[in-house]
Short mmCIF file of C-alpha atoms and ligand atoms in Angstrom, two decimals:
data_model
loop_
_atom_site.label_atom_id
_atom_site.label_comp_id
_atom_site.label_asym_id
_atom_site.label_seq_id
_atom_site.Cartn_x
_atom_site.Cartn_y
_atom_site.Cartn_z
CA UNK L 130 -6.73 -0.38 -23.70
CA UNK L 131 -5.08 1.61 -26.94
CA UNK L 132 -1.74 2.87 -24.65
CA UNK L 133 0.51 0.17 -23.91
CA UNK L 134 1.81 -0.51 -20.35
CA UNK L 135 4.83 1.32 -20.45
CA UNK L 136 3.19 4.50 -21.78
CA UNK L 137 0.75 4.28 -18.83
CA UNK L 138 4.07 3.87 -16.40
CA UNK L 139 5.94 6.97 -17.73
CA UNK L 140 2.34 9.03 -17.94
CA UNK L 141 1.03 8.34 -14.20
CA UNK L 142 5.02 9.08 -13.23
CA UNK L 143 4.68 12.15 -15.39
CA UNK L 144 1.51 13.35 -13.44
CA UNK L 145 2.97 12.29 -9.61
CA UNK L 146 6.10 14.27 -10.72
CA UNK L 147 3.90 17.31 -11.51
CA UNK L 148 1.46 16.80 -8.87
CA UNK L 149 4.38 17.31 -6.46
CA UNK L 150 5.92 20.05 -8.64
CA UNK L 151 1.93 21.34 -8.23
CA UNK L 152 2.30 21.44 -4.45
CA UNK L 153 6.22 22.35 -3.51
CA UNK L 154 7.09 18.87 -2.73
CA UNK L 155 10.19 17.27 -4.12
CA UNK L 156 10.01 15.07 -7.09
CA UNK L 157 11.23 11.99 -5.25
CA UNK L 158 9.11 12.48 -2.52
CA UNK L 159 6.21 9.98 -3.69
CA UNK L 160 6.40 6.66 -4.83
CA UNK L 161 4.49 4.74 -7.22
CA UNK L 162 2.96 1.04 -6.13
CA UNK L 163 1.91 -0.49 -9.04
CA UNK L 164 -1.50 -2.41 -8.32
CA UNK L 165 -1.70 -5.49 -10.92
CA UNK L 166 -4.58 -7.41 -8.98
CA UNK L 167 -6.32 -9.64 -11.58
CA UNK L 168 -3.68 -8.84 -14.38
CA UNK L 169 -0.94 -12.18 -14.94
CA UNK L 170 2.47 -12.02 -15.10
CA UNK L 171 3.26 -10.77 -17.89
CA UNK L 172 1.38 -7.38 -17.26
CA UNK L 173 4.38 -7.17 -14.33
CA UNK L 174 6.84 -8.08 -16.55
CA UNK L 175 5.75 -5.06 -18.55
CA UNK L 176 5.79 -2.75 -16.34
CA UNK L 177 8.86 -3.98 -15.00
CA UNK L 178 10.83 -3.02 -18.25
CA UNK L 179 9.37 0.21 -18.26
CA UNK L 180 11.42 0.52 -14.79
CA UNK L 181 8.76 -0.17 -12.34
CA UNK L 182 10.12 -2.61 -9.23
CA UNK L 183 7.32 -1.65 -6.56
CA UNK L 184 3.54 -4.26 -7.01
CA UNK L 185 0.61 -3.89 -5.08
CA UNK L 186 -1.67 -7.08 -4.62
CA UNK L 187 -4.92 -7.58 -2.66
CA UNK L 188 -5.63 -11.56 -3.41
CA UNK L 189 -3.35 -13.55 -1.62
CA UNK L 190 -3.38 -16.92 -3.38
CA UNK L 191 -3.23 -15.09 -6.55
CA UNK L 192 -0.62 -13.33 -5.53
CA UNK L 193 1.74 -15.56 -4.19
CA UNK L 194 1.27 -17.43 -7.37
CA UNK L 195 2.26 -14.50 -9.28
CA UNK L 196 5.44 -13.51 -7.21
CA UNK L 197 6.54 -17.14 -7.48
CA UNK L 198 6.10 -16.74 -11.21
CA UNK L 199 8.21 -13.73 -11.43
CA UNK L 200 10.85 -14.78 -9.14
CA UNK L 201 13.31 -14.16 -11.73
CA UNK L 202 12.81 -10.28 -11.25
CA UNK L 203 14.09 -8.17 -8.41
CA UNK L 204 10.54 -7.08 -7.40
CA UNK L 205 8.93 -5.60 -4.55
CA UNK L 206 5.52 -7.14 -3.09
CA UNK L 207 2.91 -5.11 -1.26
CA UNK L 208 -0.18 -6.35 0.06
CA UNK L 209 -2.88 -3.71 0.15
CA UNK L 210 -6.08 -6.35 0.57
CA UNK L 211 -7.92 -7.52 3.71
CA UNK L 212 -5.69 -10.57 5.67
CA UNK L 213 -7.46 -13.30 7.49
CA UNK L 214 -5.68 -15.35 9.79
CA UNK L 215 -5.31 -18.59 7.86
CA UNK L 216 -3.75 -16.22 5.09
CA UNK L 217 -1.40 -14.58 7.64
CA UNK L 218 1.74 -17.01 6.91
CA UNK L 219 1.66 -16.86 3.39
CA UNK L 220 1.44 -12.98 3.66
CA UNK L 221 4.35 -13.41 6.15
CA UNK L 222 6.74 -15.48 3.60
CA UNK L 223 5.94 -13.91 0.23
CA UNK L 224 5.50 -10.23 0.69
CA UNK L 225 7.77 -7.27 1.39
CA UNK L 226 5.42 -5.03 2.81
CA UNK L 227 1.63 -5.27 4.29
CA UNK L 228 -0.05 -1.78 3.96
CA UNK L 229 -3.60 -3.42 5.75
CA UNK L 230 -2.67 -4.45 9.20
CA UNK L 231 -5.48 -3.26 10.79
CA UNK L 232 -5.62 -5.74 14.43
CA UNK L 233 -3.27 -6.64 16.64
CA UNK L 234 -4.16 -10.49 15.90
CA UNK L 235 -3.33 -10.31 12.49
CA UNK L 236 0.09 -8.25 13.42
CA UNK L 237 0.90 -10.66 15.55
CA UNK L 238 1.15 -13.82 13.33
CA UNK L 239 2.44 -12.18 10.71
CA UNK L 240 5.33 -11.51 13.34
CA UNK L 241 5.68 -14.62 14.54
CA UNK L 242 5.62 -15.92 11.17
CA UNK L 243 8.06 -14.12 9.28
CA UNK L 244 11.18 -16.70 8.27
CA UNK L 245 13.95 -15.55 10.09
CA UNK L 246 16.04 -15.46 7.34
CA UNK L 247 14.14 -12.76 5.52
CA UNK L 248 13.65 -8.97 6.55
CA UNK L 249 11.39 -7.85 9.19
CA UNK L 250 8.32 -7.14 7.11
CA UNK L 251 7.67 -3.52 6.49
CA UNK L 252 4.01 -2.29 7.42
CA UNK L 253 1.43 0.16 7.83
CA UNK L 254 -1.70 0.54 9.61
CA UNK L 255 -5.11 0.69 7.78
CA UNK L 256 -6.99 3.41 9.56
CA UNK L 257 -10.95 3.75 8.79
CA UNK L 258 -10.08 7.56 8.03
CA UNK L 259 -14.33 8.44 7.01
CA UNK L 260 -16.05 6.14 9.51
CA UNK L 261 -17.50 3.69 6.58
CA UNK L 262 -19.36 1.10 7.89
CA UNK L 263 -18.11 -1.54 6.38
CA UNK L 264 -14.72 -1.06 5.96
CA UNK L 265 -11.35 -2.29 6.99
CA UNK L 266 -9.05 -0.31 9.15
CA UNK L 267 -9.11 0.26 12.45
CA UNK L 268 -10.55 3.97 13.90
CA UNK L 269 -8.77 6.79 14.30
CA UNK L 270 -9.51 6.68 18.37
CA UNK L 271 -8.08 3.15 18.24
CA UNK L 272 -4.82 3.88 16.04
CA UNK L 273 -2.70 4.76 18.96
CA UNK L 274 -2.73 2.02 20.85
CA UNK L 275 -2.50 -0.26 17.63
CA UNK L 276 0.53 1.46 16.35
CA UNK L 277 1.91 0.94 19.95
CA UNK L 278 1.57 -2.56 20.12
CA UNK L 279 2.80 -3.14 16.50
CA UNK L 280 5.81 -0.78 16.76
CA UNK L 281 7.02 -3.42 19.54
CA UNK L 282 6.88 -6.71 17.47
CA UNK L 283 10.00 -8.17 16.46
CA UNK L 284 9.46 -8.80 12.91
CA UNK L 285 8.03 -6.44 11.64
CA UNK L 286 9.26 -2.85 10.99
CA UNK L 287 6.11 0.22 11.26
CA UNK L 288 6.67 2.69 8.43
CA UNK L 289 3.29 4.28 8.36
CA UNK L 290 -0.44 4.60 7.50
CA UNK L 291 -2.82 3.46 4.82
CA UNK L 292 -6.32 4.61 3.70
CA UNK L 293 -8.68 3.80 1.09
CA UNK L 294 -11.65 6.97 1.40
CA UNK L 295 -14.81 6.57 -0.19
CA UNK L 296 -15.15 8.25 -3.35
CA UNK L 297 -16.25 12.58 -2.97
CA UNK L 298 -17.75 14.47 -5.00
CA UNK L 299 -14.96 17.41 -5.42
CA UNK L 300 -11.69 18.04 -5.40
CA UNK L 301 -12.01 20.10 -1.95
CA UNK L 302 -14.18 17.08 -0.45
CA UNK L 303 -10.87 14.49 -1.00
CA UNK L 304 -8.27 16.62 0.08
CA UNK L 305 -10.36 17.34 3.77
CA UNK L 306 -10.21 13.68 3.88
CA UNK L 307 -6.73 12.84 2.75
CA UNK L 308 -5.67 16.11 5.17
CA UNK L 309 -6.76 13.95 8.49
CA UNK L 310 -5.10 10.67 7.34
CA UNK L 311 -2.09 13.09 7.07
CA UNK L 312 -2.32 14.69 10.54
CA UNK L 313 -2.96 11.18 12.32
CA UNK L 314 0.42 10.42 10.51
CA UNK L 315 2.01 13.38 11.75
CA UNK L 316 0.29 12.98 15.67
CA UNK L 317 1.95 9.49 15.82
CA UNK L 318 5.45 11.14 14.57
CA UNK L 319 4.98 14.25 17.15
CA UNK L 320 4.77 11.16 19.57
CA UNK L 321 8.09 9.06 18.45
CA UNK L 322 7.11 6.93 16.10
CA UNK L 323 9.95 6.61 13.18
CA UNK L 324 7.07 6.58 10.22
CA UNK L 325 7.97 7.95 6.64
CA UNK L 326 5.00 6.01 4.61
CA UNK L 327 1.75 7.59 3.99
CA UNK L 328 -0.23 5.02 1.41
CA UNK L 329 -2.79 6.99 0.21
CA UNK L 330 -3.98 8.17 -3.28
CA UNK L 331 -5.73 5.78 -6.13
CA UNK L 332 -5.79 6.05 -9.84
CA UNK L 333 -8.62 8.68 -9.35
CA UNK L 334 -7.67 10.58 -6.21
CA UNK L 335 -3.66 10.95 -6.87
CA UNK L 336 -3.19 14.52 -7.30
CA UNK L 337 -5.19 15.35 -4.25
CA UNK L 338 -3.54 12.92 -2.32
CA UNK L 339 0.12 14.22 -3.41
CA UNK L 340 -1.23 17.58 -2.17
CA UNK L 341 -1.96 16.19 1.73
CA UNK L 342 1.27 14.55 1.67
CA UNK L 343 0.83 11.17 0.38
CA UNK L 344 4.32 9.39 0.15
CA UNK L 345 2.98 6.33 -1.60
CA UNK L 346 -0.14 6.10 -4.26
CA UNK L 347 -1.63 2.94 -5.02
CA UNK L 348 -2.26 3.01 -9.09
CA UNK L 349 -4.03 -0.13 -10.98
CA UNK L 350 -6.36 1.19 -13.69
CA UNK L 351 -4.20 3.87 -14.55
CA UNK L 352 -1.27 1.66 -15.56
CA UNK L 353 -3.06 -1.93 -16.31
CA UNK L 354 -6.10 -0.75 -17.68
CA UNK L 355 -9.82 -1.32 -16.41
CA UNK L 356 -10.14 -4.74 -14.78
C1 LIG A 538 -7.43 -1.88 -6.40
C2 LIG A 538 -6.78 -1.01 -5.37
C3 LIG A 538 -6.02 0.11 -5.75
C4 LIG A 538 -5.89 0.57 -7.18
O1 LIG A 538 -7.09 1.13 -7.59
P1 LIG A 538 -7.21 1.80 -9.05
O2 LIG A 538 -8.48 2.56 -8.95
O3 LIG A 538 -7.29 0.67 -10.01
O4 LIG A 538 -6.04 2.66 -9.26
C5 LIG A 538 -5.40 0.83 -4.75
N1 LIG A 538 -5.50 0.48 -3.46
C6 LIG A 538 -6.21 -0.59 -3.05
C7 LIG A 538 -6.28 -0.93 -1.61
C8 LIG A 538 -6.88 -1.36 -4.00
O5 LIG A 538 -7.59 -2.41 -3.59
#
């Protein structure tokens, strides 16, 4: 990697800000999660004195060994990986927000074991939004009654979706796909539900993303480099 950290910060803010500008939306309107899976601390710290506060992290061990590390900072945690249920309680006392609930089992531990003495932890729902096979995240027929049930556990606070599409060929092929994630998100606000977080949009999809609405884009390469 030739570009340093904080030039990668201020040039992937440069291109949300003008992806928004791009599609009418206000320059605020989308955040940036910086995803430093595999990179140590110091690639946070980095990025942190370029002004970033906001981490996305998909390996839990790693990552709670990470935000212990950096404890010093005034950082925000995201995990955006698969949870299993012996993981659930460290997710539950390390982590701000979890963008890849995606069962009711795994919703409900974390609930039950968030420390009361920290925030209710702030989460979306992982929704399958192209019918891959193997993927996480539960169907779009199922994400009703999901966001139901999570909406009415005690620690933890709903703020909206997540979705990881496969790759597409064109430009025209993302946005059709990022455009459904964004009308599920808007269904489940027609019906009541206080959401404002729509997690969707990589290093490689961003712009597209920004134009369906995406209030939150997951960026790793971009900033970090390839891992
Ligand atoms: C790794 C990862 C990202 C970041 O991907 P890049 O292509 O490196 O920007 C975003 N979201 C999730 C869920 C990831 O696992």
């Amino acid at each position: 990697m030739n570009s340093s950290i904080a030039d990668n910060v201020a040039r992937v803010r440069a291109q949300i800000q003008a992806a928004c500008q791009a599609s009418g939306r206000a320059p605020d309107s989308v955040q940036l999660l910086a995803v430093s899976k595999t990179w140590g601390p110091d690639a946070v710290r980095q990025a942190h004195a370029a002004g970033q506060t906001a981490f996305g992290e998909n390996y839990i061990q790693e990552a709670v060994d990470k935000i212990t590390a950096l404890r010093d900072l005034p950082l925000q945690w995201h995990c955006i990986g698969p949870i299993q249920s012996n993981k659930t309680r460290l997710v539950a006392e390390h982590f701000d927000w979890v963008h890849s609930v995606d069962r009711l089992k795994i919703a409900q531990r974390l609930s039950e074991q968030r420390p009361p003495e920290l925030p209710p932890l702030q989460v979306c729902i992982q929704v399958n939004i192209d019918g891959g096979e193997n993927k996480s995240g539960v169907s779009p027929q199922e994400l009703p009654a999901l966001a139901q049930a999570v909406a009415a556990l005690p620690r933890l606070q709903l703020r909206g979706l997540m979705t990881i599409p496969e790759p597409a060929e064109t430009e025209a092929q993302m946005r059709a796909v990022h455009a459904r994630a964004q009308a599920l998100f808007e269904a489940l606000r027609q019906q009541g539900f206080p959401l404002d977080t729509l997690s969707m949009g990589m290093s490689a999809d961003m712009a597209a993303a920004i134009a369906e609405g995406s209030t939150m884009v997951r960026v790793g390469t971009a900033i970090f480099g390839q891992r």
